[in-house]
XYZ file of C-alpha atoms in Angstrom:
462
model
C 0.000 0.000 0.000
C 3.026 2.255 0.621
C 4.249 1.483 -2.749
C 1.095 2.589 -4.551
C 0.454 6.020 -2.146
C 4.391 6.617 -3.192
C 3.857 5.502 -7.022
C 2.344 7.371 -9.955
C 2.876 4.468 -11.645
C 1.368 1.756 -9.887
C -1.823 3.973 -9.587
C -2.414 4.684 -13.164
C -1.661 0.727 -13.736
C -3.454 -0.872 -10.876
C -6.755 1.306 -11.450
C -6.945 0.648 -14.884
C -6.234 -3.303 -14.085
C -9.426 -2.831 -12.142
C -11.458 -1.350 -14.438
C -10.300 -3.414 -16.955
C -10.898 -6.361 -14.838
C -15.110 -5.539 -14.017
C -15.316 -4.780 -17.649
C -14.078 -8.476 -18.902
C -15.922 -10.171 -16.498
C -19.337 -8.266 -17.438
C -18.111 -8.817 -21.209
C -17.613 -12.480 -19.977
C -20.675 -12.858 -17.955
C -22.768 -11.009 -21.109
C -21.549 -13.553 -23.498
C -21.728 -16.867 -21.553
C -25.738 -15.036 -21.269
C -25.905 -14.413 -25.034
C -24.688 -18.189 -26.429
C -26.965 -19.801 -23.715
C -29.722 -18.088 -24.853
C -28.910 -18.597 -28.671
C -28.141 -22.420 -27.458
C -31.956 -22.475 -25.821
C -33.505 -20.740 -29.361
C -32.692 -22.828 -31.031
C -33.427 -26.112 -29.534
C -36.622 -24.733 -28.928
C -36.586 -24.602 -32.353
C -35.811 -28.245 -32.949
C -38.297 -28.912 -30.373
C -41.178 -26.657 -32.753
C -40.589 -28.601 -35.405
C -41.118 -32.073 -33.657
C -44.306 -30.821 -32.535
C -45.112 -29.943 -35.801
C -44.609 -33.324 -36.765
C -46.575 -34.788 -34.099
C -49.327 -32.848 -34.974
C -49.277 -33.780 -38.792
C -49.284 -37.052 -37.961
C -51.860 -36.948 -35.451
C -55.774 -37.709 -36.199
C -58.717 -38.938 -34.323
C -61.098 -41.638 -35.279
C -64.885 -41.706 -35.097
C -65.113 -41.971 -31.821
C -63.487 -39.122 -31.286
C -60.172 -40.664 -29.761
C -56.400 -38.967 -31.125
C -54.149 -41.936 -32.859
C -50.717 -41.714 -34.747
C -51.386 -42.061 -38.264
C -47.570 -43.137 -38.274
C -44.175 -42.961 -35.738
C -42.198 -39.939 -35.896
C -38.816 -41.038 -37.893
C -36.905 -39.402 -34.956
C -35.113 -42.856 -33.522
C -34.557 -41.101 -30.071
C -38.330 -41.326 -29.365
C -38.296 -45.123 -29.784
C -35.584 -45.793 -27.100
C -36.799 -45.975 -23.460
C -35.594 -43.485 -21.565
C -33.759 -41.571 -23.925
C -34.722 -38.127 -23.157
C -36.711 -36.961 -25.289
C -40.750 -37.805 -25.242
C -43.733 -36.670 -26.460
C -47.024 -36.792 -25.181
C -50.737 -35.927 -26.016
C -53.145 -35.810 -23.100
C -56.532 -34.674 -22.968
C -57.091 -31.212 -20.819
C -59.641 -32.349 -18.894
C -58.147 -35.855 -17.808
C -60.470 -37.655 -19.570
C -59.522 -40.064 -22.697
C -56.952 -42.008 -24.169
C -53.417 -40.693 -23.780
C -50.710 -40.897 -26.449
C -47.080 -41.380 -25.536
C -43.756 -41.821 -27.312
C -42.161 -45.496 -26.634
C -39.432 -43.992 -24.524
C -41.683 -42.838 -21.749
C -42.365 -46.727 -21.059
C -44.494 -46.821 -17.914
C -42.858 -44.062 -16.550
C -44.700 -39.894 -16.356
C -43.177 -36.333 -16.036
C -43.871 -34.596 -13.079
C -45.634 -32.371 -14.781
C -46.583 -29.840 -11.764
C -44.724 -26.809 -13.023
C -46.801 -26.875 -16.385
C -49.777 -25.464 -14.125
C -47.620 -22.356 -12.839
C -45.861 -21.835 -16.138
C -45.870 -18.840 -18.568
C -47.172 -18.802 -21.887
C -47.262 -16.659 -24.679
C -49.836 -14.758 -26.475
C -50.508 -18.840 -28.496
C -50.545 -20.690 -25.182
C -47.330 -21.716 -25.389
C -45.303 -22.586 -22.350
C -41.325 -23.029 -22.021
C -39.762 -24.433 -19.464
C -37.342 -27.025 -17.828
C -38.340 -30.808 -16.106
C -36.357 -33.867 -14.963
C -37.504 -37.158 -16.217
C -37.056 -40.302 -13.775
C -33.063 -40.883 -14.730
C -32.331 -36.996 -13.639
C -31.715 -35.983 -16.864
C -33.125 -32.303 -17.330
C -35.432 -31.784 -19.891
C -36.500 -28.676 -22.255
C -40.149 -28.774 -22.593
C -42.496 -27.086 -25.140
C -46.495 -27.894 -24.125
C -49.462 -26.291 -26.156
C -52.860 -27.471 -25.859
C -54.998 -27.856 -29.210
C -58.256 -29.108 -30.709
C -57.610 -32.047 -32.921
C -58.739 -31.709 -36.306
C -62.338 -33.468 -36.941
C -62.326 -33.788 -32.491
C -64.002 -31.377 -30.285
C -61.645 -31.980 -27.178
C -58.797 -30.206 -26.344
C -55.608 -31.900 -25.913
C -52.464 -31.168 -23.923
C -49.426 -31.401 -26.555
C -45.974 -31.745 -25.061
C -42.355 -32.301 -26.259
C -39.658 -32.706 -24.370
C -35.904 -33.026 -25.451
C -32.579 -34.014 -23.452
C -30.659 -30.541 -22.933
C -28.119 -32.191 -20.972
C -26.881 -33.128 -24.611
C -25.626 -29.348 -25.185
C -23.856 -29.684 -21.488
C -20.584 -30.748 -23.342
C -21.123 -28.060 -26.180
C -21.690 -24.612 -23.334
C -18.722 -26.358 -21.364
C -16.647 -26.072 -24.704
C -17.486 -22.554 -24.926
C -17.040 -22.329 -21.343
C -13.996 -23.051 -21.339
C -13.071 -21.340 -24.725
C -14.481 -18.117 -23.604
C -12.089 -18.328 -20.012
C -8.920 -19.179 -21.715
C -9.921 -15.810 -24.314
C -10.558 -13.346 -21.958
C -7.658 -14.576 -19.756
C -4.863 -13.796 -22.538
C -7.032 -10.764 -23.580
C -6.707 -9.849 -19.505
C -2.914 -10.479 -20.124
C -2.487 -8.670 -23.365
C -4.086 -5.861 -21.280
C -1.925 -5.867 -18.877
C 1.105 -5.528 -21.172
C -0.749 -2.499 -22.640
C -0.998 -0.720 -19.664
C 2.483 -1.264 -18.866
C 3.976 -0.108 -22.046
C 1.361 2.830 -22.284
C 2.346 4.292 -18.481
C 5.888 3.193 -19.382
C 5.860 5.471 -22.519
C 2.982 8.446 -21.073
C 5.344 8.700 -17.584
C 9.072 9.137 -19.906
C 8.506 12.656 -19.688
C 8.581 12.761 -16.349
C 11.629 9.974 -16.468
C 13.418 12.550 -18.941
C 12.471 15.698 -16.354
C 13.888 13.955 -13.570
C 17.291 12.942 -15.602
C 17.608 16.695 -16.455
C 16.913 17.814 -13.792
C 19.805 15.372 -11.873
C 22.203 17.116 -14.894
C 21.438 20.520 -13.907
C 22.812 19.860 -9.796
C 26.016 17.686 -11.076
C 27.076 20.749 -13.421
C 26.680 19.107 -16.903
C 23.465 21.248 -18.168
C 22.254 24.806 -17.379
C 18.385 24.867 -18.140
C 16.084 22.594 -19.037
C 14.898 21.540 -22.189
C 11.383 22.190 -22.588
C 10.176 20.222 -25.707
C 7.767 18.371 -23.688
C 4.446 17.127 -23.743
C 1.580 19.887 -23.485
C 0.858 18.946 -19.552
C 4.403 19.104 -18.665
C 6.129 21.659 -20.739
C 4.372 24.329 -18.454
C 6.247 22.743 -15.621
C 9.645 22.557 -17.307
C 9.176 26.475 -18.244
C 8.338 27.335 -14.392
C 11.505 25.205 -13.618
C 13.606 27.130 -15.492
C 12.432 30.396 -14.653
C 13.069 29.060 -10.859
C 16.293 28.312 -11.842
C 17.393 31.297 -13.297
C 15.722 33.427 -10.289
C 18.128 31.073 -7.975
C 21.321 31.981 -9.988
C 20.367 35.861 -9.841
C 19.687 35.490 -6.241
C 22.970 33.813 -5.689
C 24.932 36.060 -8.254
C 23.022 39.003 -6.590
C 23.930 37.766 -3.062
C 27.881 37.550 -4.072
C 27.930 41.403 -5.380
C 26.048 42.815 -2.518
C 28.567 40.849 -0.157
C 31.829 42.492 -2.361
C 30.204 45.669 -2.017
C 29.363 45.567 1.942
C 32.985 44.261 2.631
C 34.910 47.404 0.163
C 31.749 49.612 1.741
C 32.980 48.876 5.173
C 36.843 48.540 4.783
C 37.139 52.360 4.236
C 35.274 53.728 7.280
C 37.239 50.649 9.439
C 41.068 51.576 7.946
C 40.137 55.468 8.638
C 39.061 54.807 12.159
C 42.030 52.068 13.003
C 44.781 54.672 11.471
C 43.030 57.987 13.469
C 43.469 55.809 17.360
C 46.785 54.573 16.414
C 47.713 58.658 15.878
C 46.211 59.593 19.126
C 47.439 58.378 22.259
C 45.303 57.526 25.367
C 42.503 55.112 26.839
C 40.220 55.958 23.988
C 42.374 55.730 21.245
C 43.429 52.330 22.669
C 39.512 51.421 23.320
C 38.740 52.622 19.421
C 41.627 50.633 18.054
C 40.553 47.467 20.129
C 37.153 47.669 19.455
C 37.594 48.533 15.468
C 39.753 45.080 15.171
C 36.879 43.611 16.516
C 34.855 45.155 14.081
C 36.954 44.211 11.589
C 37.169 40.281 12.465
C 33.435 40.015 13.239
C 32.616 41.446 9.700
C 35.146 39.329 8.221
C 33.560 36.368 9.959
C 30.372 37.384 8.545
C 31.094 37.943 5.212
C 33.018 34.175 4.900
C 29.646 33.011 5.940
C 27.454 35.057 3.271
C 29.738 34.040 0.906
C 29.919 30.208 1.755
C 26.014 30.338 2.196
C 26.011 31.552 -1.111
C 27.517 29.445 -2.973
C 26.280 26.517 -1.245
C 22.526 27.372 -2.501
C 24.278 27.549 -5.822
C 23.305 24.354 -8.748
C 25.649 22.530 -10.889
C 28.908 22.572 -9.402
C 30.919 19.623 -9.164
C 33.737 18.863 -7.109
C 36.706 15.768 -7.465
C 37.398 14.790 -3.413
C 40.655 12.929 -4.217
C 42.339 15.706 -6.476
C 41.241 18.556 -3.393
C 42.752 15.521 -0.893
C 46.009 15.215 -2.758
C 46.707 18.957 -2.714
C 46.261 19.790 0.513
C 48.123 17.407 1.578
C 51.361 18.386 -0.870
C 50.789 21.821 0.506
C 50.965 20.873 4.361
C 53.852 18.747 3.710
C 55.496 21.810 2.308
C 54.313 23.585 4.974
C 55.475 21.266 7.898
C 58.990 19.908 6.587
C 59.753 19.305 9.761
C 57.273 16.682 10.970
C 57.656 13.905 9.269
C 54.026 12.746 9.438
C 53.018 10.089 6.973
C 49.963 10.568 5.472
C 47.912 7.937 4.004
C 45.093 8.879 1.521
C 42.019 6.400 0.742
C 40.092 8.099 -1.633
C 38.242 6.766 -4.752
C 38.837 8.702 -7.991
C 35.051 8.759 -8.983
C 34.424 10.385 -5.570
C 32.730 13.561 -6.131
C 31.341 16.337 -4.012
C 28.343 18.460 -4.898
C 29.172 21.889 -4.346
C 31.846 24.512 -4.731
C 35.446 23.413 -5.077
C 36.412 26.480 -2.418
C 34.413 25.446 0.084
C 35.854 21.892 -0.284
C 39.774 23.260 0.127
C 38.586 25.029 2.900
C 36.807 22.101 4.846
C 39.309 19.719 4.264
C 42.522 22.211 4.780
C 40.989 23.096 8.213
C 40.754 19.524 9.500
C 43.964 18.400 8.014
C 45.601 21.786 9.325
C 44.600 20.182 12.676
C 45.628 16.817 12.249
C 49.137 18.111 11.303
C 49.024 20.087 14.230
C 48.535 17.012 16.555
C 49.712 13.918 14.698
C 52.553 12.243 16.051
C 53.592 10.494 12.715
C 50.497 8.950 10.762
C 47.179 10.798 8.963
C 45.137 8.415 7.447
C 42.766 10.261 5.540
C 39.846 8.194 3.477
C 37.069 8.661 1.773
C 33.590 6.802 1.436
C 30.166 6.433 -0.577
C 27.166 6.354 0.734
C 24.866 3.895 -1.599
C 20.948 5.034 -0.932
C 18.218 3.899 -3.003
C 17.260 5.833 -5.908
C 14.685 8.182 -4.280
C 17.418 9.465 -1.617
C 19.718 11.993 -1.628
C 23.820 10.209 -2.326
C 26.559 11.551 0.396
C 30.115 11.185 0.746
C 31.922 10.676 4.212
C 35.278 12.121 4.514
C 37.015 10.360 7.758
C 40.646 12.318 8.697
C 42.210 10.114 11.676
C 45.462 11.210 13.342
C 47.236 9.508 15.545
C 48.208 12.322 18.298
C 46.524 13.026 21.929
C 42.893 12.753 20.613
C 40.114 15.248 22.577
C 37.704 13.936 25.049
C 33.913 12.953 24.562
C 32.858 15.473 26.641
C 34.733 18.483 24.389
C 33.478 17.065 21.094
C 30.664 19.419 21.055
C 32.152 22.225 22.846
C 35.137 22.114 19.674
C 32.677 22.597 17.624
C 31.975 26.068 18.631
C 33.025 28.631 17.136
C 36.245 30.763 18.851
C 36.527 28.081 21.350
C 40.360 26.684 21.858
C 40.983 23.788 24.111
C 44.266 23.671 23.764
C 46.264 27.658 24.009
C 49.311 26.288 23.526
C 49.037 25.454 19.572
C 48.302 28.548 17.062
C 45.303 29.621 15.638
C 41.704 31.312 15.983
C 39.477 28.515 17.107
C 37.464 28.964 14.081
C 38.785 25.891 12.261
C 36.334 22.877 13.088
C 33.376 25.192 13.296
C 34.043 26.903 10.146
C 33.847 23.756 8.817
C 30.959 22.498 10.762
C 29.244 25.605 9.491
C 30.071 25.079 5.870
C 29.126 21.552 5.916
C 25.822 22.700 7.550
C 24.783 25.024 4.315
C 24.932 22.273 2.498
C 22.371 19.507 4.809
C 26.021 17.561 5.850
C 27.394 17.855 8.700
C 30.472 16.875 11.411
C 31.154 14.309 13.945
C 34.101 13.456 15.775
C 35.181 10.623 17.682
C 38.468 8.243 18.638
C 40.639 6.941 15.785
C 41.327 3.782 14.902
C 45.078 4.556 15.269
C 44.481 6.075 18.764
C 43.948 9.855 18.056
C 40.637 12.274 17.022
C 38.769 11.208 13.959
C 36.471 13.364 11.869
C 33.738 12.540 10.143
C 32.777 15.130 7.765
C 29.247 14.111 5.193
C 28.571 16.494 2.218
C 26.732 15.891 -0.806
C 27.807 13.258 -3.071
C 27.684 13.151 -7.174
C 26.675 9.315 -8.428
C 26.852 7.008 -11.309
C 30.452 8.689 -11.931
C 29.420 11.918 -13.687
C-alpha cells in the first residue's frame, strides 16, 4: 500500500487493471448469457418442429379418440428413456393418452406446467427432470384435434443435458480468451504508463544534470501537460542563480563599503594616544574580524545554494596534503590517503579546500607520525539523496567525549598552547551545515581524534 500512495505508476496501472478487470468479467458474464440463450432458441426450435410433426401425424377416429397415423422417424423417441418424449393428453383428464415409446411406464412430473408462462398462443417453455435426472427442455401447447371437439395437452420434451458438453466447450473457450485478452491488457498498460510517464523519467534525468554541473536549463520540448512545468523550472532556476549572483555582489560591495570607514578609524586611534584611542583601536579590530567572519559566511552560504557545481574529493585531498607537507617539513608525518577517484562532491570546489585544509591543518598540528585520511560512498536507493563521508584520523593526543561538542563552537580553543583562531572545526561544521552535511568526531582507529565530515555526493560517476 506504501508502494502505490508513493507511485504514480502503480496507480495509473493498478486502477486501470481494475477497471479493466469488471469490464471483462461483465463482457464475460454477457456472453456466456448471449450463447446460452442462442443455445436455448434454437433447440426450442428443434423442439417446434417435432411438434409440428406430431401434430401432422396426429388424427382422431370416429369416436373421437387422437391416434398416430404413423411414428415420428426421430429414432430417439423409440428408445426408453432416452430423453426426449412426447405426449398428447386430454385437458380435462379424460380419454386415451398418447405417448412416445421412450416414456415406457414411466410420467413427467408435470406440476410446473400449471404455474408456467405462456405466450400470447398458449405456449409454455420451461425445464423438467424425467425419472433418470436428466433435465429436460419442454415445449407444451394445448390444441383441438382436427375433426375432435376436445382439447388436448401437446408436449415435447428433449434431453438438454446433450448441449452440457457443447456450453462447457465454450465455457472453457471463452475463459482461456478473456484470460490472454486480460494479459495482453496488462502488457498495454504497462507499455502505455511506461511510454505516457518518460517525460517525467526525462524531467527527472535533467533535472539530476542541472545539480552535477553538466546542463544549465532545461529543455522544454515536452508534452503539453508538462512543458508548463519545465518552463516554471527554469524560470526558478534562473531566479536562484540571480539570487545567488546578486547575493555575491552585494557581499563584495558591503565588505569594500565597510573597509574604508574601518582603515580610517584604526589609522586615526593609532595617531592619538590615550585610553580611547586604545579602546577605538581594540574595538575597530573587533569590528573588523566580526565582519570578516560574517562575510566568509554570506559568501559560503552563497555558494552553497548555488546548482551545478561539481567537485573531485581525491584531487582537493592530494593537494592539501602536498601543501601541508610543504608547509610542515619538519614533521615527518606520513599521510595515508584512501580516496576513490570517482568520488565527487556536490558543491563549490572552495568550500571543499577550505573544509578539508581546516581539519587536516589540525591533524598536522597534533599527529605524532600517521594521517590516514579516506574517503567513502554512501549507496541510498534511488529516491534518496547520495553523500560522501570524509574520515581524517590522526594519531596524536585525541580530545575527550565530553569536548566534542564544545570544539565545535566557534572561537573556542581547548588547547592555548598550539596557534590559531578557534574557528577551524566550526568553520567547517558551518560550511558543511549550508549544504544539509554535517560533522562528527570521535576516537581513531590509530588512537587519536577522527572526523567525520558528510557532504553531498555526485553518483553514477558523472
Amino acid at each position: 500500500m506504501t508502494f502505490v500512495r508513493k507511485s504514480l505508476a502503480a496507480r495509473l496501472v493498478i486502477s486501470a487493471m481494475a477497471v479493466a478487470l469488471v469490464l471483462l468479467l461483465l463482457a464475460g458474464g454477457l456472453l456466456f448469457y448471449l450463447f446460452k440463450v442462442t443455445v436455448e432458441r434454437n433447440f426450442d426450435a428443434r423442439l417446434e418442429a417435432v411438434m409440428n410433426g406430431l401434430l401432422a401425424n396426429l388424427e382422431v377416429d370416429e369416436a373421437g379418440r387422437p391416434y398416430m397415423r404413423k411414428q415420428l422417424a426421430d429414432p430417439r423417441f423409440q428408445l426408453p428413456v432416452s430423453g426426449w418424449y412426447w405426449r398428447v393428453a386430454p385437458v380435462d383428464g379424460k380419454g386415451r393418452v398418447l405417448a412416445s415409446q421412450s416414456l415406457l411406464d414411466t410420467r413427467l412430473d408435470e406440476t410446473p406446467l400449471k404455474t408456467a408462462r405462456r405466450d400470447g398462443n398458449g405456449l409454455a417453455r420451461l425445464y423438467l427432470h424425467d425419472a433418470n435426472g436428466v433435465r429436460l427442455r419442454v415445449l407444451e401447447q394445448p390444441y383441438t384435434l382436427y375433426g375432435g371437439k376436445a382439447r388436448y395437452s401437446v408436449l415435447v420434451a428433449g434431453n438438454f443435458d446433450e448441449l452440457r458438453n457443447e456450453i462447457s466447450a465454450f465455457t472453457s473457450a471463452l475463459v482461456i480468451v478473456l484470460a490472454l485478452l486480460a494479459v495482453g491488457l496488462v502488457v498495454a498498460l504497462l507499455v502505455q504508463v511506461r511510454y505516457g510517464l518518460r517525460p517525467l523519467k526525462v524531467l527527472h534525468d535533467e533535472l539530476g544534470e542541472i545539480r552535477e554541473g553538466r546542463r544549465e536549463m532545461l529543455d522544454e520540448a515536452y508534452p503539453a501537460e508538462i512543458e508548463p512545468v519545465a518552463h516554471e523550472l527554469n524560470m526558478l532556476i534562473r531566479a536562484n542563480r540571480e539570487i545567488v549572483e546578486r547575493a555575491r555582489t552585494q557581499v563584495g560591495n558591503l565588505a569594500h563599503a565597510l573597509k574604508t570607514p574601518l582603515s580610517v578609524l584604526t589609522n586615526e586611534a593609532r595617531a592619538e594616544k590615550g585610553r580611547l584611542a586604545g579602546k577605538v583601536l581594540q574595538q575597530t579590530h573587533m569590528m573588523r574580524d566580526q565582519i570578516n567572519i560574517y562575510l566568509d559566511r554570506a559568501r559560503r552560504a552563497a555558494r552553497a545554494s548555488g546548482l551545478g557545481a561539481v567537485t573531485p574529493v581525491e584531487d582537493v585531498v592530494r593537494a592539501i596534503v602536498r601543501t601541508l607537507k610543504r608547509i610542515h617539513p619538519e614533521s615527518n608525518i606520513e599521510v595515508r590517503t584512501e580516496c576513490p577517484g570517482g568520488l565527487k562532491f556536490r558543491g563549490e570546489k572552495q568550500d571543499l579546500e577550505e573544509m578539508i585544509g581546516n581539519l587536516l591543518d589540525n591533524a598536522f598540528k597534533y599527529a605524532s607520525s600517521t594521517i590516514i585520511v579516506r574517503g567513502e560512498l554512501e549507496h541510498p536507493d534511488r529516491r534518496q539523496r547520495a553523500w560522501v563521508t570524509i574520515v581524517v584520523e590522526d594519531d596524536g593526543p585525541g580530545l575527550p567525549e565530553d569536548d566534542h561538542e564544545t570544539a565545535l563552537k566557534r572561537g573556542q580553543r581547548l588547547d592555548e598552547t598550539k596557534p590559531g583562531s578557534g574557528l577551524g572545526l566550526s568553520i567547517v561544521s558551518e560550511t558543511a551545515a549550508m549544504y544539509h552535511g554535517g560533522v562528527t568526531l570521535g576516537r581513531a582507529s590509530i588512537g587519536g581524534l577522527k572526523v567525520m565530515l558528510r557532504l553531498p555526493a555526485v553518483t553514477s560517476g558523472k
